[in-house]
XYZ file of C-alpha atoms in Angstrom:
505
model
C -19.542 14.362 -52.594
C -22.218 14.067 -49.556
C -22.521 16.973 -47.739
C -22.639 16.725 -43.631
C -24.896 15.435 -41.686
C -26.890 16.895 -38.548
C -25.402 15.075 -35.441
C -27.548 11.705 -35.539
C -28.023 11.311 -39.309
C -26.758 7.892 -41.478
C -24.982 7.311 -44.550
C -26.806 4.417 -46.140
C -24.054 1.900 -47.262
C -24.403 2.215 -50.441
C -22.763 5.619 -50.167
C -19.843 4.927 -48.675
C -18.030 5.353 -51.503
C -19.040 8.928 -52.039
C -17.929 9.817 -48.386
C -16.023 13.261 -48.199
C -12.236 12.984 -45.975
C -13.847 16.076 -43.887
C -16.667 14.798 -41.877
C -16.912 16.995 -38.748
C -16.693 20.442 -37.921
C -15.631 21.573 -34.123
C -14.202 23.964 -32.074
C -12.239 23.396 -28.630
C -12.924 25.222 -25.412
C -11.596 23.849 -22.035
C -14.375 22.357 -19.599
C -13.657 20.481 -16.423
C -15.694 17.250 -16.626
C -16.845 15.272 -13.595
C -13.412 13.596 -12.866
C -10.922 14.847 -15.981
C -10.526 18.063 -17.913
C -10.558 18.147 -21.698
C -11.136 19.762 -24.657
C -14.777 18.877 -26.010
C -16.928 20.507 -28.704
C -19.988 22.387 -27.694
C -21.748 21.782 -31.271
C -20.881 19.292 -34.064
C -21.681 17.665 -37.315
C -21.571 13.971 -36.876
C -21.867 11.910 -39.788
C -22.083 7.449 -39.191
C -20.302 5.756 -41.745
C -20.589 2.194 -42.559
C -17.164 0.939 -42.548
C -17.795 -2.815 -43.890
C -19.332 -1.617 -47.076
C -18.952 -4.971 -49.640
C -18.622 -2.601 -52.680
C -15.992 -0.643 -51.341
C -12.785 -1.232 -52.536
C -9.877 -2.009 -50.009
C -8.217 1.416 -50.113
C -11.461 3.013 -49.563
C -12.163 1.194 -46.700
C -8.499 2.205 -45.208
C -9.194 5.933 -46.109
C -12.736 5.498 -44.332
C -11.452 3.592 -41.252
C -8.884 6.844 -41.128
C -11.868 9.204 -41.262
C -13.590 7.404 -38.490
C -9.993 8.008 -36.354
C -9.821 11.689 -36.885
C -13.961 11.940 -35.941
C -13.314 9.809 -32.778
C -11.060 12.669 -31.561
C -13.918 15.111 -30.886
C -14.547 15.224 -26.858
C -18.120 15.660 -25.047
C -18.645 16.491 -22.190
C -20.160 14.128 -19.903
C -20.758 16.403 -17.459
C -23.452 17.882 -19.251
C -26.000 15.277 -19.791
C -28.293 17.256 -22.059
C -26.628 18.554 -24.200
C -24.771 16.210 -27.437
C -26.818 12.968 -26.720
C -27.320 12.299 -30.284
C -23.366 13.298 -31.011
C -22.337 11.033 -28.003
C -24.554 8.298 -29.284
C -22.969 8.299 -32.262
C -19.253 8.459 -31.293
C -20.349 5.324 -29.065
C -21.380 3.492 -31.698
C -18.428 4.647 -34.428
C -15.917 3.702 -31.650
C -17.776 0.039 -31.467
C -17.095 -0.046 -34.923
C -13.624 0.602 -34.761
C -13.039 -2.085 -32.331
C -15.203 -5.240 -34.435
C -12.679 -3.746 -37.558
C -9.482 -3.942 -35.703
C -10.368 -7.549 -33.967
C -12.138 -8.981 -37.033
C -10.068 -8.340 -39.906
C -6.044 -8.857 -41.683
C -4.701 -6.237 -43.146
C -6.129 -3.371 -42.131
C -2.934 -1.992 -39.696
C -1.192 -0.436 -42.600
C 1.388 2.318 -41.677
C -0.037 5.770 -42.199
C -3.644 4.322 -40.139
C -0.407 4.139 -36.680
C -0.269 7.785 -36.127
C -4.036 8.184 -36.443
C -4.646 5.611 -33.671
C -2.332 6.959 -31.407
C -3.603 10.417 -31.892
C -6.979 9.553 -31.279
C -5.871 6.868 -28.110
C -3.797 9.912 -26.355
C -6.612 12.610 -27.385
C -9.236 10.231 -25.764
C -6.966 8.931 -22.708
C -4.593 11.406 -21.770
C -6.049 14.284 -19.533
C -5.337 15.817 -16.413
C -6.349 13.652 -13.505
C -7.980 15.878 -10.844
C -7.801 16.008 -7.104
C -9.761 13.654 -5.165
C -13.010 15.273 -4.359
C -12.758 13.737 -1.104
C -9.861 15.044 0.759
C -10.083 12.596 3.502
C -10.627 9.360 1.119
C -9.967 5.964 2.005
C -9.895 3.395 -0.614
C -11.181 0.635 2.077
C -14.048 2.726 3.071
C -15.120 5.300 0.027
C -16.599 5.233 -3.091
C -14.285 5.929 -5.861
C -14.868 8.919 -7.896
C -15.816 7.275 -11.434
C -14.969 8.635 -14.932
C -17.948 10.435 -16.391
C -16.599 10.084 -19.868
C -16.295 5.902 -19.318
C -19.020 5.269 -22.198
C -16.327 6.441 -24.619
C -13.177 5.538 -22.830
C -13.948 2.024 -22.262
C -14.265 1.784 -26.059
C -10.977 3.567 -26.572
C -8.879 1.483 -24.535
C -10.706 -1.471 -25.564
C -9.817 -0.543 -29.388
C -6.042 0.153 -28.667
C -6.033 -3.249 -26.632
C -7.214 -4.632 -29.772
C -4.554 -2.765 -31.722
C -1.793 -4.161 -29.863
C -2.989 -7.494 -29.953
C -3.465 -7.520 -33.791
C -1.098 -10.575 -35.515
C -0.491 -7.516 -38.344
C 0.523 -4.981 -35.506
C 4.107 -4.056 -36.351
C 6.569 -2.852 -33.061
C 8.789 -1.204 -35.440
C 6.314 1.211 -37.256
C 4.226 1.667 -33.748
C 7.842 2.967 -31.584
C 7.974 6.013 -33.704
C 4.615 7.100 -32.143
C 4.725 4.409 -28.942
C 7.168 6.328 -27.297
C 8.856 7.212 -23.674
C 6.299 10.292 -23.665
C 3.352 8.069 -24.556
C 4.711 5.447 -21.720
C 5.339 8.417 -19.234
C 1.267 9.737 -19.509
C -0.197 6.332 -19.350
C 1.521 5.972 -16.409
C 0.639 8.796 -15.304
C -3.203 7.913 -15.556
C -2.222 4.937 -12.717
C -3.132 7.430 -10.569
C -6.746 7.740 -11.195
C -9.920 6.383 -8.544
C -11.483 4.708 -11.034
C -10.470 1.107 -10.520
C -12.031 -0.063 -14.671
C -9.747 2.179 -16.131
C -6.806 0.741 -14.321
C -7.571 -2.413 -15.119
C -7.207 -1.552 -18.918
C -4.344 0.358 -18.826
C -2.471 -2.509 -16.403
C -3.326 -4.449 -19.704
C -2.243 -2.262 -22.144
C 1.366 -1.416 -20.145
C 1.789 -5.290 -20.185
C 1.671 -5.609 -23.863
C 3.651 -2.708 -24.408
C 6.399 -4.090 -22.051
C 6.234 -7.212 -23.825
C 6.433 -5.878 -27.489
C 8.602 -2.942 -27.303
C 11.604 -4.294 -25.921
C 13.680 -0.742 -25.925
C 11.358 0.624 -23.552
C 11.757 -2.057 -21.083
C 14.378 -0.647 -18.612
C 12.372 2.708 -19.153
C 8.782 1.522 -18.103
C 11.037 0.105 -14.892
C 12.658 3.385 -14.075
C 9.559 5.058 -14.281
C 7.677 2.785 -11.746
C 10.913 3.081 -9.608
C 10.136 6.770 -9.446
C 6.400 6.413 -8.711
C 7.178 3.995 -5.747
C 9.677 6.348 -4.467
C 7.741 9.315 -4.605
C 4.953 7.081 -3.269
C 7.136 6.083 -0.334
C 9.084 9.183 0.587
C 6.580 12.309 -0.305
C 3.234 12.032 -1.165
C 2.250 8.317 0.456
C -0.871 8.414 -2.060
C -1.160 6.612 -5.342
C -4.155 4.796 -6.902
C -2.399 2.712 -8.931
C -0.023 0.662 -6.886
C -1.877 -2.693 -7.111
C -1.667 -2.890 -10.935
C 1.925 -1.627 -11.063
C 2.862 -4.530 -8.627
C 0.939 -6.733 -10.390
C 2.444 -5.993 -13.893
C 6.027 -6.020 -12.118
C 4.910 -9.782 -10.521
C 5.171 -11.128 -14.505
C 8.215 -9.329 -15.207
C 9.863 -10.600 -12.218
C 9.064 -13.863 -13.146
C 10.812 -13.540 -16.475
C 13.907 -12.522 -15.325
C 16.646 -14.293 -16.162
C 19.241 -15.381 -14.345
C 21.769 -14.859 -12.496
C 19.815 -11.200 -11.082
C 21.228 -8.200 -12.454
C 21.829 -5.591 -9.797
C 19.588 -3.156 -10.598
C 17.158 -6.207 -9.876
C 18.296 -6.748 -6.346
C 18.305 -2.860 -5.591
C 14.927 -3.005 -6.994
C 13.844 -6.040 -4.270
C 15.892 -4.039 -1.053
C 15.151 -0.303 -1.562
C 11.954 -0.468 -3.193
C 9.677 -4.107 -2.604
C 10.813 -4.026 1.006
C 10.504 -0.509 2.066
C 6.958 -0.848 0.679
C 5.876 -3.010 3.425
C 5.918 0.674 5.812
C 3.274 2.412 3.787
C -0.173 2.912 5.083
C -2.195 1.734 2.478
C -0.721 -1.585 2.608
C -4.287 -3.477 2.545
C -4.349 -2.356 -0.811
C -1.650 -3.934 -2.499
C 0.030 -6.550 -0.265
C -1.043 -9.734 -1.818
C 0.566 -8.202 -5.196
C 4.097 -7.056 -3.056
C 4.112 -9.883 -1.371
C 4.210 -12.438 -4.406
C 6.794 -10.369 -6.098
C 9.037 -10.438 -2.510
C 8.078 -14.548 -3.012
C 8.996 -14.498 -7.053
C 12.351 -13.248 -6.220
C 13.078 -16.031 -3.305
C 11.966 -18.534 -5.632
C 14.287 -16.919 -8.309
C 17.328 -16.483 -6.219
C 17.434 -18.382 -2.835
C 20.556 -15.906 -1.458
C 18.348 -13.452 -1.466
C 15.846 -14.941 0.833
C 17.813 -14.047 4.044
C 18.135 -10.368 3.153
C 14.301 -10.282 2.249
C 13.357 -12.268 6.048
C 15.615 -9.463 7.707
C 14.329 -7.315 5.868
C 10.514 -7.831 6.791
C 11.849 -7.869 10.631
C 13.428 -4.741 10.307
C 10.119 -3.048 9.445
C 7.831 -5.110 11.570
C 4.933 -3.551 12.497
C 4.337 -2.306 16.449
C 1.087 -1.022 16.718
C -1.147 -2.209 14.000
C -2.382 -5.413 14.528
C -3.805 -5.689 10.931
C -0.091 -5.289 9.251
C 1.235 -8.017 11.737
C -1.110 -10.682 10.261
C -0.369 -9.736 7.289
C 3.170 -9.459 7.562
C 2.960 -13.448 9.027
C 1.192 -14.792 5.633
C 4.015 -13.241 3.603
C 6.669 -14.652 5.645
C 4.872 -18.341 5.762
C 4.956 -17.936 1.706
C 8.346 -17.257 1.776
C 8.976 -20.071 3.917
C 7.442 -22.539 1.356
C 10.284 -21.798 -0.989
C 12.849 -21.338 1.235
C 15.907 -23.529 0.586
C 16.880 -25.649 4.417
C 20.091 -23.978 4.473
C 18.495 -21.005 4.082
C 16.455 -21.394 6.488
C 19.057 -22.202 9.341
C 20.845 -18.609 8.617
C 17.011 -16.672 9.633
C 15.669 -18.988 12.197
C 16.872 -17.957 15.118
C 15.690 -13.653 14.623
C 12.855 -15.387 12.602
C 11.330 -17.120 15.196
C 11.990 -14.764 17.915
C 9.452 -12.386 16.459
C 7.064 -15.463 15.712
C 7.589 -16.037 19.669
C 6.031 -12.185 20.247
C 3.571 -12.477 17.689
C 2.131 -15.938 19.118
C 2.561 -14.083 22.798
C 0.334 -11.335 21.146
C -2.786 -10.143 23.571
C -4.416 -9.645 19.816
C -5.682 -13.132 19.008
C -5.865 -12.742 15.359
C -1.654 -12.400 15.418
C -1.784 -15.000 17.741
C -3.488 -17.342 16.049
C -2.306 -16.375 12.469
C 1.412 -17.420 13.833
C 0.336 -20.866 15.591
C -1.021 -21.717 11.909
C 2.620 -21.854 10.817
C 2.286 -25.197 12.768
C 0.071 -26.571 10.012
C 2.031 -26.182 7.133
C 3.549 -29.846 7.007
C 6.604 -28.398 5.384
C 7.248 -25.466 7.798
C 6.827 -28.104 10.505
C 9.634 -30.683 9.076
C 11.903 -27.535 8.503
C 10.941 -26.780 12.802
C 11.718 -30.258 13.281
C 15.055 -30.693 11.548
C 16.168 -27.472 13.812
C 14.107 -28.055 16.792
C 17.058 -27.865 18.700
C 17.366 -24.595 17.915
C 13.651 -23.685 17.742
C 12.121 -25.128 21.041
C 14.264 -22.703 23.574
C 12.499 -19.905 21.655
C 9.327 -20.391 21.650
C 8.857 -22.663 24.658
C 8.668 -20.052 27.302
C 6.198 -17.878 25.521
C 4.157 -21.472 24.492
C 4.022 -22.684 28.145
C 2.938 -19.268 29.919
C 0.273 -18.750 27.123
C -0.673 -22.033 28.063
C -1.830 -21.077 31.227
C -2.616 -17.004 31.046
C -3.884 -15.833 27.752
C -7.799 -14.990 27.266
C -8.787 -16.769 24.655
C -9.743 -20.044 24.738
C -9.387 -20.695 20.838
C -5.495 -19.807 21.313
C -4.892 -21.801 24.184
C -6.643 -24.929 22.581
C -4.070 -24.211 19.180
C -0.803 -23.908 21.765
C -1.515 -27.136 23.617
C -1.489 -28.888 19.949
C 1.927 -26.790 19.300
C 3.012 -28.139 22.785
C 2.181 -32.069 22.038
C 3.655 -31.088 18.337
C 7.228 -30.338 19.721
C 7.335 -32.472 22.598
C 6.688 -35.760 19.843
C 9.716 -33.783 17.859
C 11.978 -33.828 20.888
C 10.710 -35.401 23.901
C 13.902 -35.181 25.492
C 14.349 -31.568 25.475
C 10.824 -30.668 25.955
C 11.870 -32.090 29.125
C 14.565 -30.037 29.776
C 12.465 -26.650 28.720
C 9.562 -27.973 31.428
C 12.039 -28.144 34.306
C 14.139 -24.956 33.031
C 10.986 -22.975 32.445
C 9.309 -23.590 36.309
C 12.952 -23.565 37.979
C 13.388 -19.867 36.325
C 8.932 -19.428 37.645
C 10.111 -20.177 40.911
C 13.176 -18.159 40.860
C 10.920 -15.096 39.525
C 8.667 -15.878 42.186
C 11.176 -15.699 44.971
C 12.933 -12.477 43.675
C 9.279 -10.741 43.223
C 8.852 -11.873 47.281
C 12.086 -10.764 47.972
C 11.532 -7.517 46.105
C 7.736 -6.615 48.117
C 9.746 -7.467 51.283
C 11.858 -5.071 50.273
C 9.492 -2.593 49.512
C 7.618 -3.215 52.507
C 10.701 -2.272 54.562
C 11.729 0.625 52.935
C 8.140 2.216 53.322
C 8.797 1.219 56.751
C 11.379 3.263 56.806
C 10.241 5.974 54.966
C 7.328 5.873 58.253
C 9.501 5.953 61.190
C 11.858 9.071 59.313
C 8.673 10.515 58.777
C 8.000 10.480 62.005
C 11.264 11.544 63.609
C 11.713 14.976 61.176
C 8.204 15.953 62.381
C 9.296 15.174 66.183
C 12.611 17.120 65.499
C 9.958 20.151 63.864
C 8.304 20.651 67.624
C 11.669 20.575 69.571
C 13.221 23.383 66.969
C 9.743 25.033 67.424
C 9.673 25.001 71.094
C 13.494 25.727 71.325
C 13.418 28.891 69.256
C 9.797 30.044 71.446
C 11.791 29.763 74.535
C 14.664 31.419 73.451
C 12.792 34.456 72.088
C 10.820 35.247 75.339
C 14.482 34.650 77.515
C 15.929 37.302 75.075
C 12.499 39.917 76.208
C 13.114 39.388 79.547
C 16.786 39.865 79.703
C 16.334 43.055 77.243
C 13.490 44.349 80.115
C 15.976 43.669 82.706
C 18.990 45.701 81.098
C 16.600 48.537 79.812
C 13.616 49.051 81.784
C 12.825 52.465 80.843
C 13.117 51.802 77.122
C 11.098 48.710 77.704
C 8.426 51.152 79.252
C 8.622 53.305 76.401
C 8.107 50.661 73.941
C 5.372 49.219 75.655
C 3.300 52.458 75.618
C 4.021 53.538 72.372
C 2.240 49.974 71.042
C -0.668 50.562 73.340
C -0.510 53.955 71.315
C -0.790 52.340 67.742
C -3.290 50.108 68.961
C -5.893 52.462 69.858
């Protein structure tokens, strides 16, 4: 039996055979690595073991692949980078190992190897995700905080990618250790900054969805809850992007008619999406699941459109023009009956938007008039459409700032009055009978104004007037009632008179 090896050392190959089942030796304190805490070993015996030995015999090679499992489950930490480097080194290269095995060769995914790679997967995966060190931290502006322990984790997810994607992996060994709790902490690790690890687990969730098909309706509950919790309480999740993007396939798959969970997944999740902050994030991922279910089921597009309206932006300018390119994708699918049931509170928003003083709203709602088959769907209901937007069209003509926008509304202008020259007509005659008529009321209303502050002048000027009479009345009345007291009383009026030259000297 070969005895262990200082962290570094090699088996030669030829004495693979002679390999002992205990090959490491560790203990386990807690240490807080540089974005995750886990367990790691301080100081280890690492022994490298050839796996693809020729001479070794097929049950051998399982026991050894098993052995190279349960010594991929020792933790570093990466924090320290001094201390291990041989030991890391080594785990690097073991793990590379594992993955050529896995993606090179049949046979190998025998059942007692399942709970070894799933013990090692969740040992090297599953950790508590800190707080971000940044309390402030904006995923448009920051850095993310990357995972110190990547060299190894990259390896580990890449291996149980591998694993999943084997032709020998079997679903119904792997669900007694692929579980709801397994499902529940990869989910879980959504949530952390460092965008190369959610890229791998978005991958790994997707095969999982598509293999175990009793966890289905779970893996969708549980995202329901993140989005909820992401929506209603803490407005802050990493991972929303990749969740949307995994749901964008499943939606697609769906079949038909909807189930209602389905639709109550579309109204009280997908929609009230569109109000959270980070929406730069994630909206070209929520917006082609919003267009995956109008393509799916056409009812639904009416409730989506009124839907959007409802939670329109009003002060971000950024989440309007955004909020425009998801509706103009939803209007390439839309069905022309559909259309006719949203056009009229449809394009009474795209009237404010293209009224905008913002010219990137503005102009991103005049491109509508581009899209040859949003233009034939405006023609066949111009009728409609024209009395909307004409006013707003005609003025901007005329008023707005920049000249980019006005050169885009004169084309919209010549665009509907070749659709309907008739009533273009109409709307030109309408539009500067009702300028005229506001012109005359505003007159009317100055003159107005201009007599009431009249008014307001000349009452001014008679309460002060009536001030000095009531002054001068009350005066004269006062020195009448001295006289006539003088008159009645003169020796008390002596008195008085003397007693105040008193007090005054």
């Amino acid at each position: 039996m070969a005895s262990l090896l200082t962290a570094g050392e090699f088996i030669p190959i030829t004495g693979i055979r002679h390999t002992s089942k205990c090959i490491l030796q560790h203990s386990c304190p807690l240490k807080h690595s540089a974005s995750s805490v886990y367990a790691y070993t301080l100081q280890q015996n690492w022994t490298r073991l050839g796996i693809k030995d020729i001479n070794a015999s097929s049950t051998e090679q399982h026991e050894l692949f098993m052995q190279k499992l349960q010594q991929c489950c020792v933790m570093f930490d990466f924090y320290d980078t001094v201390t291990d480097l041989k030991s890391k080194e080594t785990k690097r290269a073991t793990l590379n190992e594992l993955v050529d095995y896995v993606s090179t060769n049949r046979g190998v995914l025998v059942e007692p190897v399942y709970p070894e790679i799933t013990t090692m997967v969740s040992t090297n995966i599953f950790r508590t995700l800190p707080p971000s060190e940044n309390p402030d931290f904006d995923p448009e502006e920051d850095e993310p905080t990357l995972e110190a322990s990547w060299p190894h984790m990259q390896l580990v997810y890449e291996f149980f990618l591998r694993f999943l994607e084997n032709p020998d992996f079997q679903p119904s060994t792997a669900k007694r250790y692929i579980d709801q709790k397994f499902v529940l902490q990869l989910l879980e690790l959504f949530d952390s900054e460092d965008p190369r690890e959610r890229e791998f687990i978005k991958t790994i969730l997707h095969r999982i969805y598509g293999k175990f098909l009793g966890l289905r309706a779970f893996v969708r509950k549980q995202i329901n809850n993140i989005f909820l919790r992401y929506i209603y309480e803490t407005e802050h999740f990493n991972g929303v992007a990749e969740l949307l993007e995994i749901l964008g396939s499943i939606i697609n798959g769906f079949a038909l008619p909807l189930k209602a969970e389905h639709k109550q997944f579309l109204m009280k999740i997908l929609i009230p999406l569109h109000t959270a902050k980070g929406l730069a994030l994630f909206h070209a991922q929520l917006a082609y699941c919003v267009v995956q279910f109008s393509e799916k089921d056409p009812t639904l597009t009416e409730v989506v459109v009124r839907g959007l309206l409802k939670f329109w932006p009003k002060t971000c300018s950024q989440k309007e023009v955004m909020f425009l390119g998801e509706i103009e994708e939803i209007l390439d699918v839309i069905e022309p009956t559909q259309f006719k049931k949203i056009q009229e509170p449809l394009f009474k928003q795209i009237s404010k938007c293209v009224a905008s003083p913002h010219f990137q709203v503005a102009e991103r709602a005049l491109y509508y008039w581009n899209n040859e088959y949003i233009l034939s769907l405006i023609e066949e209901n111009n009728a409609k459409i024209l009395p909307i937007m004409f006013a707003n069209l005609y003025r901007i003509s005329k008023e707005h700032w920049n000249p980019t926008i006005v050169a885009l509304v004169y084309n919209v202008l010549k665009t509907l009055m070749e659709m309907n020259s008739k009533l273009f007509d109409e709307l030109t005659a309408s539009y500067k009978c009702d300028r005229q008529r506001e012109k005359k009321k505003e007159q009317e209303r100055e003159e107005l104004w201009r007599k009431l502050d009249e008014l307001r002048l000349q009452e001014t000027s008679a309460i002060q007037n009536n001030r000095h009479e009531i002054q001068f009345t009350y005066s004269n009345n006062n020195n009448n009632n001295k006289l006539h007291d003088e008159d009645e009383n003169p020796a008390a009026a002596v008195t008085d008179r003397i007693e105040s030259n008193t007090w005054a000297k």
